Amino acid sequence: MNAKTAEDSASQGQVLTPELRDEVEADLVEVRRTILTRMPFIGSVLMHLDLEVRTDLPFQTAATNGSDILVDPFFFRKLTEEERLFVIAHEAWHCALLHFVRTQDRIPELANIAQDLEIHFVLMHDLKKNGWNEPFVLPHNPKWEGLSFEEIYEKLLKKCSVSAVDTGGGSGPGNPRNRRKADARNGRESEHLKRHGAEGFDHRCESSTGRSDDAVSDAEIRRRTEQMREAVQQAAEMVRRKQGKLPAHLQRIVDRILEPQIDWRMLLKRFVTSAYGGCRRWLPPSRRHVWQGLYLQSMRSERLRAYLAIDTSGSCTGDLPQFFSELSSLLGTFGNYEITVIQCDAEIGKIETFSSDVPLPGNFKWTVTGGGGTSFIPVFDYIRSNRIQPDVFIYVTDGYGDAPSKPPAYPVLWVLTSDGTDAFASWGQKIRLKTPSAP
């Protein structure tokens, strides 16, 4: 289909004439100029983005791919001046906040809602200063102001049933897990509908995390990300020159964008997945497929063998509930696993084994001894003396203890408490648990 045919057939049969295109493009230039004047920070970011008139958007409203803002002309013409300013500023914030790469593998519909709420709290400052009202407001908890979209997402996930996010069921495309796979194949992020009176605003943000023939490359993702970080830095410097300093809420955002802190949950998932995912070999071939004449890689072990050591000296208790909840959920995704939990302070106190048949509970109970100091060595000695070769080994601790001088032959992840030290060992990967946000 050529461009002319696409324009004539899109937007519910309406025809985009050259005159209308020119008119909308001129209006978009004016909107950009107004935002730069009244919202200097996001207006400066907007100067780095292309504004495109498009009639082929899945939802005939507005969209972004992280470096462009795409606007349906027929939708745009129906908006009031205030609504136009909001929609374009809203899309620019999706870019500035790097939502196109932060969605990861979350449920797209719920992630989109959480991202819009993050933008709501940010835009609220500019809207109040200019005496404007936000035209498209989602239900929300005012106490969530200042939270990242990831934190809002977790709160929404606890409040909403799956059916409230995606009405499909079973194993079809409506199922969230299958929808997530379909969205990745299409290279797009699904959308929710926001109602305001009789009018609706459908926003679709094109995700750069999907994989398909027409999906963007990793190099392009990195380019867009660095381009946006540079735009954010320049916008911050511009505001500082004019106003002396950034408002506190903008400074927090800039710090988060320019010095991103990767969520410990994502790092935990990467470690377990990469450590176990590397356990493949060609010989002997997988017997499961030989009868078909297929000689595929076999797993070193059909069951994930994980070992978890817990420092029970007393200072880890505050951070452990969120860790166990996340680890329990993560192990469940592997289907078949066995995890041995070793509780230890200066010596081993208790050893328990859980599996996919007897799952590790998310509210796992551990024993706090609180005396005798801390040493990590007994756990590693136990594994060595029993000739155990874990697929994954995780040690949860505050870091105040003695560690072996040399690393073992298996991958080790040190999970540090929020106030722990990382100076105890020069080997192994380390992640730090973040103190949970107040509700």
PDB file of C-alpha atoms in Angstrom, residues 147-318:
ATOM      1  CA  LEU A 147       7.375   7.222  42.986  1.00  0.00           C
ATOM      2  CA  SER A 148       8.890   5.807  39.842  1.00  0.00           C
ATOM      3  CA  PHE A 149       6.676   4.031  37.320  1.00  0.00           C
ATOM      4  CA  GLU A 150       8.203   0.712  38.441  1.00  0.00           C
ATOM      5  CA  GLU A 151       7.103   1.359  42.028  1.00  0.00           C
ATOM      6  CA  ILE A 152       3.623   2.443  40.925  1.00  0.00           C
ATOM      7  CA  TYR A 153       3.398  -0.667  38.749  1.00  0.00           C
ATOM      8  CA  GLU A 154       4.063  -2.936  41.747  1.00  0.00           C
ATOM      9  CA  LYS A 155       1.335  -1.203  43.741  1.00  0.00           C
ATOM     10  CA  LEU A 156      -1.134  -1.505  40.865  1.00  0.00           C
ATOM     11  CA  LEU A 157      -0.204  -5.154  40.413  1.00  0.00           C
ATOM     12  CA  LYS A 158      -1.185  -5.870  44.013  1.00  0.00           C
ATOM     13  CA  LYS A 159      -4.463  -3.966  43.690  1.00  0.00           C
ATOM     14  CA  CYS A 160      -5.642  -5.233  40.305  1.00  0.00           C
ATOM     15  CA  SER A 161      -6.652  -8.697  39.246  1.00  0.00           C
ATOM     16  CA  VAL A 162      -5.380  -9.884  35.875  1.00  0.00           C
ATOM     17  CA  SER A 163      -8.891  -9.645  34.456  1.00  0.00           C
ATOM     18  CA  ALA A 164      -8.978  -5.956  35.335  1.00  0.00           C
ATOM     19  CA  VAL A 165      -5.929  -5.401  33.167  1.00  0.00           C
ATOM     20  CA  ASP A 166      -6.632  -7.775  30.311  1.00  0.00           C
ATOM     21  CA  THR A 167     -10.099  -9.213  29.875  1.00  0.00           C
ATOM     22  CA  GLY A 168      -8.889 -12.126  27.763  1.00  0.00           C
ATOM     23  CA  GLY A 169      -8.567 -15.534  29.354  1.00  0.00           C
ATOM     24  CA  GLY A 170      -7.231 -19.011  28.741  1.00  0.00           C
ATOM     25  CA  SER A 171      -4.294 -19.517  26.430  1.00  0.00           C
ATOM     26  CA  GLY A 172      -5.413 -17.218  23.642  1.00  0.00           C
ATOM     27  CA  PRO A 173      -4.063 -13.775  22.754  1.00  0.00           C
ATOM     28  CA  GLY A 174      -6.047 -12.201  25.590  1.00  0.00           C
ATOM     29  CA  ASN A 175      -3.977 -14.036  28.190  1.00  0.00           C
ATOM     30  CA  PRO A 176      -1.422 -11.519  29.644  1.00  0.00           C
ATOM     31  CA  ARG A 177       1.540 -13.822  29.105  1.00  0.00           C
ATOM     32  CA  ASN A 178       0.602 -14.465  25.477  1.00  0.00           C
ATOM     33  CA  ARG A 179      -0.308 -10.813  24.955  1.00  0.00           C
ATOM     34  CA  ARG A 180       3.146  -9.887  26.224  1.00  0.00           C
ATOM     35  CA  LYS A 181       4.738 -12.241  23.694  1.00  0.00           C
ATOM     36  CA  ALA A 182       2.535 -10.900  20.915  1.00  0.00           C
ATOM     37  CA  ASP A 183       3.398  -7.316  21.843  1.00  0.00           C
ATOM     38  CA  ALA A 184       7.100  -8.185  21.736  1.00  0.00           C
ATOM     39  CA  ARG A 185       6.708  -9.715  18.290  1.00  0.00           C
ATOM     40  CA  ASN A 186       4.929  -6.612  17.061  1.00  0.00           C
ATOM     41  CA  GLY A 187       7.523  -4.355  18.650  1.00  0.00           C
ATOM     42  CA  ARG A 188       4.763  -2.356  20.301  1.00  0.00           C
ATOM     43  CA  GLU A 189       3.291  -1.731  23.698  1.00  0.00           C
ATOM     44  CA  SER A 190      -0.409  -2.319  24.274  1.00  0.00           C
ATOM     45  CA  GLU A 191      -2.653   0.485  25.387  1.00  0.00           C
ATOM     46  CA  HIS A 192      -5.400   1.282  27.775  1.00  0.00           C
ATOM     47  CA  LEU A 193      -8.275   3.700  27.285  1.00  0.00           C
ATOM     48  CA  LYS A 194      -8.572   6.850  29.329  1.00  0.00           C
ATOM     49  CA  ARG A 195     -12.019   8.393  29.424  1.00  0.00           C
ATOM     50  CA  HIS A 196     -12.802  12.064  29.902  1.00  0.00           C
ATOM     51  CA  GLY A 197     -16.492  12.771  29.517  1.00  0.00           C
ATOM     52  CA  ALA A 198     -17.581  11.772  26.032  1.00  0.00           C
ATOM     53  CA  GLU A 199     -14.065  12.077  24.642  1.00  0.00           C
ATOM     54  CA  GLY A 200     -11.356   9.462  24.925  1.00  0.00           C
ATOM     55  CA  PHE A 201      -7.594   9.726  24.623  1.00  0.00           C
ATOM     56  CA  ASP A 202      -5.856   6.573  23.437  1.00  0.00           C
ATOM     57  CA  HIS A 203      -2.097   6.801  23.748  1.00  0.00           C
ATOM     58  CA  ARG A 204       0.202   4.166  22.335  1.00  0.00           C
ATOM     59  CA  CYS A 205       3.892   4.139  23.038  1.00  0.00           C
ATOM     60  CA  GLU A 206       5.923   2.055  20.624  1.00  0.00           C
ATOM     61  CA  SER A 207       8.161  -0.210  22.665  1.00  0.00           C
ATOM     62  CA  SER A 208      11.793  -0.670  21.731  1.00  0.00           C
ATOM     63  CA  THR A 209      12.048  -3.894  23.684  1.00  0.00           C
ATOM     64  CA  GLY A 210      10.191  -6.099  21.234  1.00  0.00           C
ATOM     65  CA  ARG A 211      11.745  -8.375  18.694  1.00  0.00           C
ATOM     66  CA  SER A 212      10.427  -8.824  15.171  1.00  0.00           C
ATOM     67  CA  ASP A 213      11.583  -8.280  11.624  1.00  0.00           C
ATOM     68  CA  ASP A 214      10.650  -4.616  11.839  1.00  0.00           C
ATOM     69  CA  ALA A 215      11.661  -4.112  15.474  1.00  0.00           C
ATOM     70  CA  VAL A 216      14.458  -1.672  16.171  1.00  0.00           C
ATOM     71  CA  SER A 217      17.952  -3.017  16.774  1.00  0.00           C
ATOM     72  CA  ASP A 218      19.820  -2.966  20.073  1.00  0.00           C
ATOM     73  CA  ALA A 219      22.134  -0.349  18.575  1.00  0.00           C
ATOM     74  CA  GLU A 220      19.135   1.855  17.763  1.00  0.00           C
ATOM     75  CA  ILE A 221      17.778   1.416  21.295  1.00  0.00           C
ATOM     76  CA  ARG A 222      21.119   2.536  22.713  1.00  0.00           C
ATOM     77  CA  ARG A 223      21.216   5.479  20.310  1.00  0.00           C
ATOM     78  CA  ARG A 224      17.751   6.681  21.302  1.00  0.00           C
ATOM     79  CA  THR A 225      18.523   6.219  24.985  1.00  0.00           C
ATOM     80  CA  GLU A 226      21.769   8.196  24.853  1.00  0.00           C
ATOM     81  CA  GLN A 227      20.152  10.845  22.664  1.00  0.00           C
ATOM     82  CA  MET A 228      17.396  11.313  25.238  1.00  0.00           C
ATOM     83  CA  ARG A 229      19.788  11.392  28.189  1.00  0.00           C
ATOM     84  CA  GLU A 230      21.744  14.123  26.407  1.00  0.00           C
ATOM     85  CA  ALA A 231      18.539  16.061  25.769  1.00  0.00           C
ATOM     86  CA  VAL A 232      17.563  15.770  29.451  1.00  0.00           C
ATOM     87  CA  GLN A 233      20.997  16.972  30.556  1.00  0.00           C
ATOM     88  CA  GLN A 234      20.853  19.971  28.222  1.00  0.00           C
ATOM     89  CA  ALA A 235      17.316  20.805  29.396  1.00  0.00           C
ATOM     90  CA  ALA A 236      18.460  20.724  33.018  1.00  0.00           C
ATOM     91  CA  GLU A 237      21.394  23.020  32.292  1.00  0.00           C
ATOM     92  CA  MET A 238      19.117  25.444  30.443  1.00  0.00           C
ATOM     93  CA  VAL A 239      16.692  25.662  33.377  1.00  0.00           C
ATOM     94  CA  ARG A 240      19.557  26.108  35.842  1.00  0.00           C
ATOM     95  CA  ARG A 241      20.948  29.020  33.809  1.00  0.00           C
ATOM     96  CA  LYS A 242      17.567  30.761  33.784  1.00  0.00           C
ATOM     97  CA  GLN A 243      16.327  29.928  37.274  1.00  0.00           C
ATOM     98  CA  GLY A 244      19.507  29.289  39.220  1.00  0.00           C
ATOM     99  CA  LYS A 245      18.561  25.705  40.086  1.00  0.00           C
ATOM    100  CA  LEU A 246      16.170  22.938  39.133  1.00  0.00           C
ATOM    101  CA  PRO A 247      12.973  22.490  41.142  1.00  0.00           C
ATOM    102  CA  ALA A 248      13.364  19.576  43.563  1.00  0.00           C
ATOM    103  CA  HIS A 249      10.957  17.264  41.713  1.00  0.00           C
ATOM    104  CA  LEU A 250      12.820  17.810  38.423  1.00  0.00           C
ATOM    105  CA  GLN A 251      16.210  17.307  40.068  1.00  0.00           C
ATOM    106  CA  ARG A 252      15.093  13.881  41.326  1.00  0.00           C
ATOM    107  CA  ILE A 253      13.961  12.953  37.833  1.00  0.00           C
ATOM    108  CA  VAL A 254      17.169  14.136  36.185  1.00  0.00           C
ATOM    109  CA  ASP A 255      19.291  12.221  38.699  1.00  0.00           C
ATOM    110  CA  ARG A 256      17.257   9.084  38.049  1.00  0.00           C
ATOM    111  CA  ILE A 257      17.645   9.396  34.268  1.00  0.00           C
ATOM    112  CA  LEU A 258      21.319  10.355  34.146  1.00  0.00           C
ATOM    113  CA  GLU A 259      22.405   7.937  36.885  1.00  0.00           C
ATOM    114  CA  PRO A 260      19.968   5.049  36.520  1.00  0.00           C
ATOM    115  CA  GLN A 261      19.758   2.489  39.329  1.00  0.00           C
ATOM    116  CA  ILE A 262      18.780  -0.903  37.931  1.00  0.00           C
ATOM    117  CA  ASP A 263      16.097  -2.556  40.025  1.00  0.00           C
ATOM    118  CA  TRP A 264      17.519  -5.433  42.112  1.00  0.00           C
ATOM    119  CA  ARG A 265      14.655  -7.658  40.962  1.00  0.00           C
ATOM    120  CA  MET A 266      15.822  -7.358  37.370  1.00  0.00           C
ATOM    121  CA  LEU A 267      19.436  -8.087  38.368  1.00  0.00           C
ATOM    122  CA  LEU A 268      18.335 -11.148  40.332  1.00  0.00           C
ATOM    123  CA  LYS A 269      16.394 -12.428  37.338  1.00  0.00           C
ATOM    124  CA  ARG A 270      19.356 -11.833  35.002  1.00  0.00           C
ATOM    125  CA  PHE A 271      21.723 -13.714  37.296  1.00  0.00           C
ATOM    126  CA  VAL A 272      19.517 -16.789  37.735  1.00  0.00           C
ATOM    127  CA  THR A 273      18.537 -16.892  34.061  1.00  0.00           C
ATOM    128  CA  SER A 274      22.084 -16.452  32.729  1.00  0.00           C
ATOM    129  CA  ALA A 275      23.639 -18.897  35.203  1.00  0.00           C
ATOM    130  CA  TYR A 276      21.128 -21.624  34.445  1.00  0.00           C
ATOM    131  CA  GLY A 277      20.758 -20.755  30.772  1.00  0.00           C
ATOM    132  CA  GLY A 278      24.439 -21.513  30.197  1.00  0.00           C
ATOM    133  CA  CYS A 279      24.078 -25.092  31.368  1.00  0.00           C
ATOM    134  CA  ARG A 280      23.665 -26.641  27.909  1.00  0.00           C
ATOM    135  CA  ARG A 281      25.805 -29.144  26.067  1.00  0.00           C
ATOM    136  CA  TRP A 282      25.648 -31.096  22.817  1.00  0.00           C
ATOM    137  CA  LEU A 283      26.498 -34.560  24.164  1.00  0.00           C
ATOM    138  CA  PRO A 284      24.606 -36.570  25.004  1.00  0.00           C
ATOM    139  CA  PRO A 285      21.772 -35.208  22.860  1.00  0.00           C
ATOM    140  CA  SER A 286      18.371 -34.571  24.365  1.00  0.00           C
ATOM    141  CA  ARG A 287      16.568 -37.954  24.350  1.00  0.00           C
ATOM    142  CA  ARG A 288      13.264 -36.131  24.293  1.00  0.00           C
ATOM    143  CA  HIS A 289      13.758 -35.251  20.596  1.00  0.00           C
ATOM    144  CA  VAL A 290      15.887 -38.133  19.253  1.00  0.00           C
ATOM    145  CA  TRP A 291      12.819 -40.165  18.153  1.00  0.00           C
ATOM    146  CA  GLN A 292      12.032 -37.292  15.754  1.00  0.00           C
ATOM    147  CA  GLY A 293      15.514 -37.442  14.259  1.00  0.00           C
ATOM    148  CA  LEU A 294      16.425 -34.196  16.000  1.00  0.00           C
ATOM    149  CA  TYR A 295      19.710 -34.002  17.871  1.00  0.00           C
ATOM    150  CA  LEU A 296      19.269 -30.951  20.050  1.00  0.00           C
ATOM    151  CA  GLN A 297      21.186 -29.620  23.028  1.00  0.00           C
ATOM    152  CA  SER A 298      20.473 -31.376  26.283  1.00  0.00           C
ATOM    153  CA  MET A 299      20.428 -29.726  29.676  1.00  0.00           C
ATOM    154  CA  ARG A 300      23.226 -30.524  32.108  1.00  0.00           C
ATOM    155  CA  SER A 301      20.403 -31.103  34.557  1.00  0.00           C
ATOM    156  CA  GLU A 302      16.705 -31.098  33.838  1.00  0.00           C
ATOM    157  CA  ARG A 303      16.155 -29.475  37.206  1.00  0.00           C
ATOM    158  CA  LEU A 304      17.519 -26.104  38.294  1.00  0.00           C
ATOM    159  CA  ARG A 305      19.686 -26.764  41.359  1.00  0.00           C
ATOM    160  CA  ALA A 306      19.952 -23.634  43.460  1.00  0.00           C
ATOM    161  CA  TYR A 307      21.538 -23.013  46.850  1.00  0.00           C
ATOM    162  CA  LEU A 308      20.535 -20.104  49.044  1.00  0.00           C
ATOM    163  CA  ALA A 309      22.509 -19.111  52.117  1.00  0.00           C
ATOM    164  CA  ILE A 310      21.035 -16.694  54.634  1.00  0.00           C
ATOM    165  CA  ASP A 311      23.032 -14.632  57.096  1.00  0.00           C
ATOM    166  CA  THR A 312      20.941 -14.993  60.281  1.00  0.00           C
ATOM    167  CA  SER A 313      23.049 -12.686  62.437  1.00  0.00           C
ATOM    168  CA  GLY A 314      20.083 -10.358  62.984  1.00  0.00           C
ATOM    169  CA  SER A 315      20.634  -7.355  60.731  1.00  0.00           C
ATOM    170  CA  CYS A 316      19.063  -8.880  57.606  1.00  0.00           C
ATOM    171  CA  THR A 317      15.538  -9.327  58.889  1.00  0.00           C
ATOM    172  CA  GLY A 318      14.058  -6.105  57.486  1.00  0.00           C
TER     173      GLY A 318
END
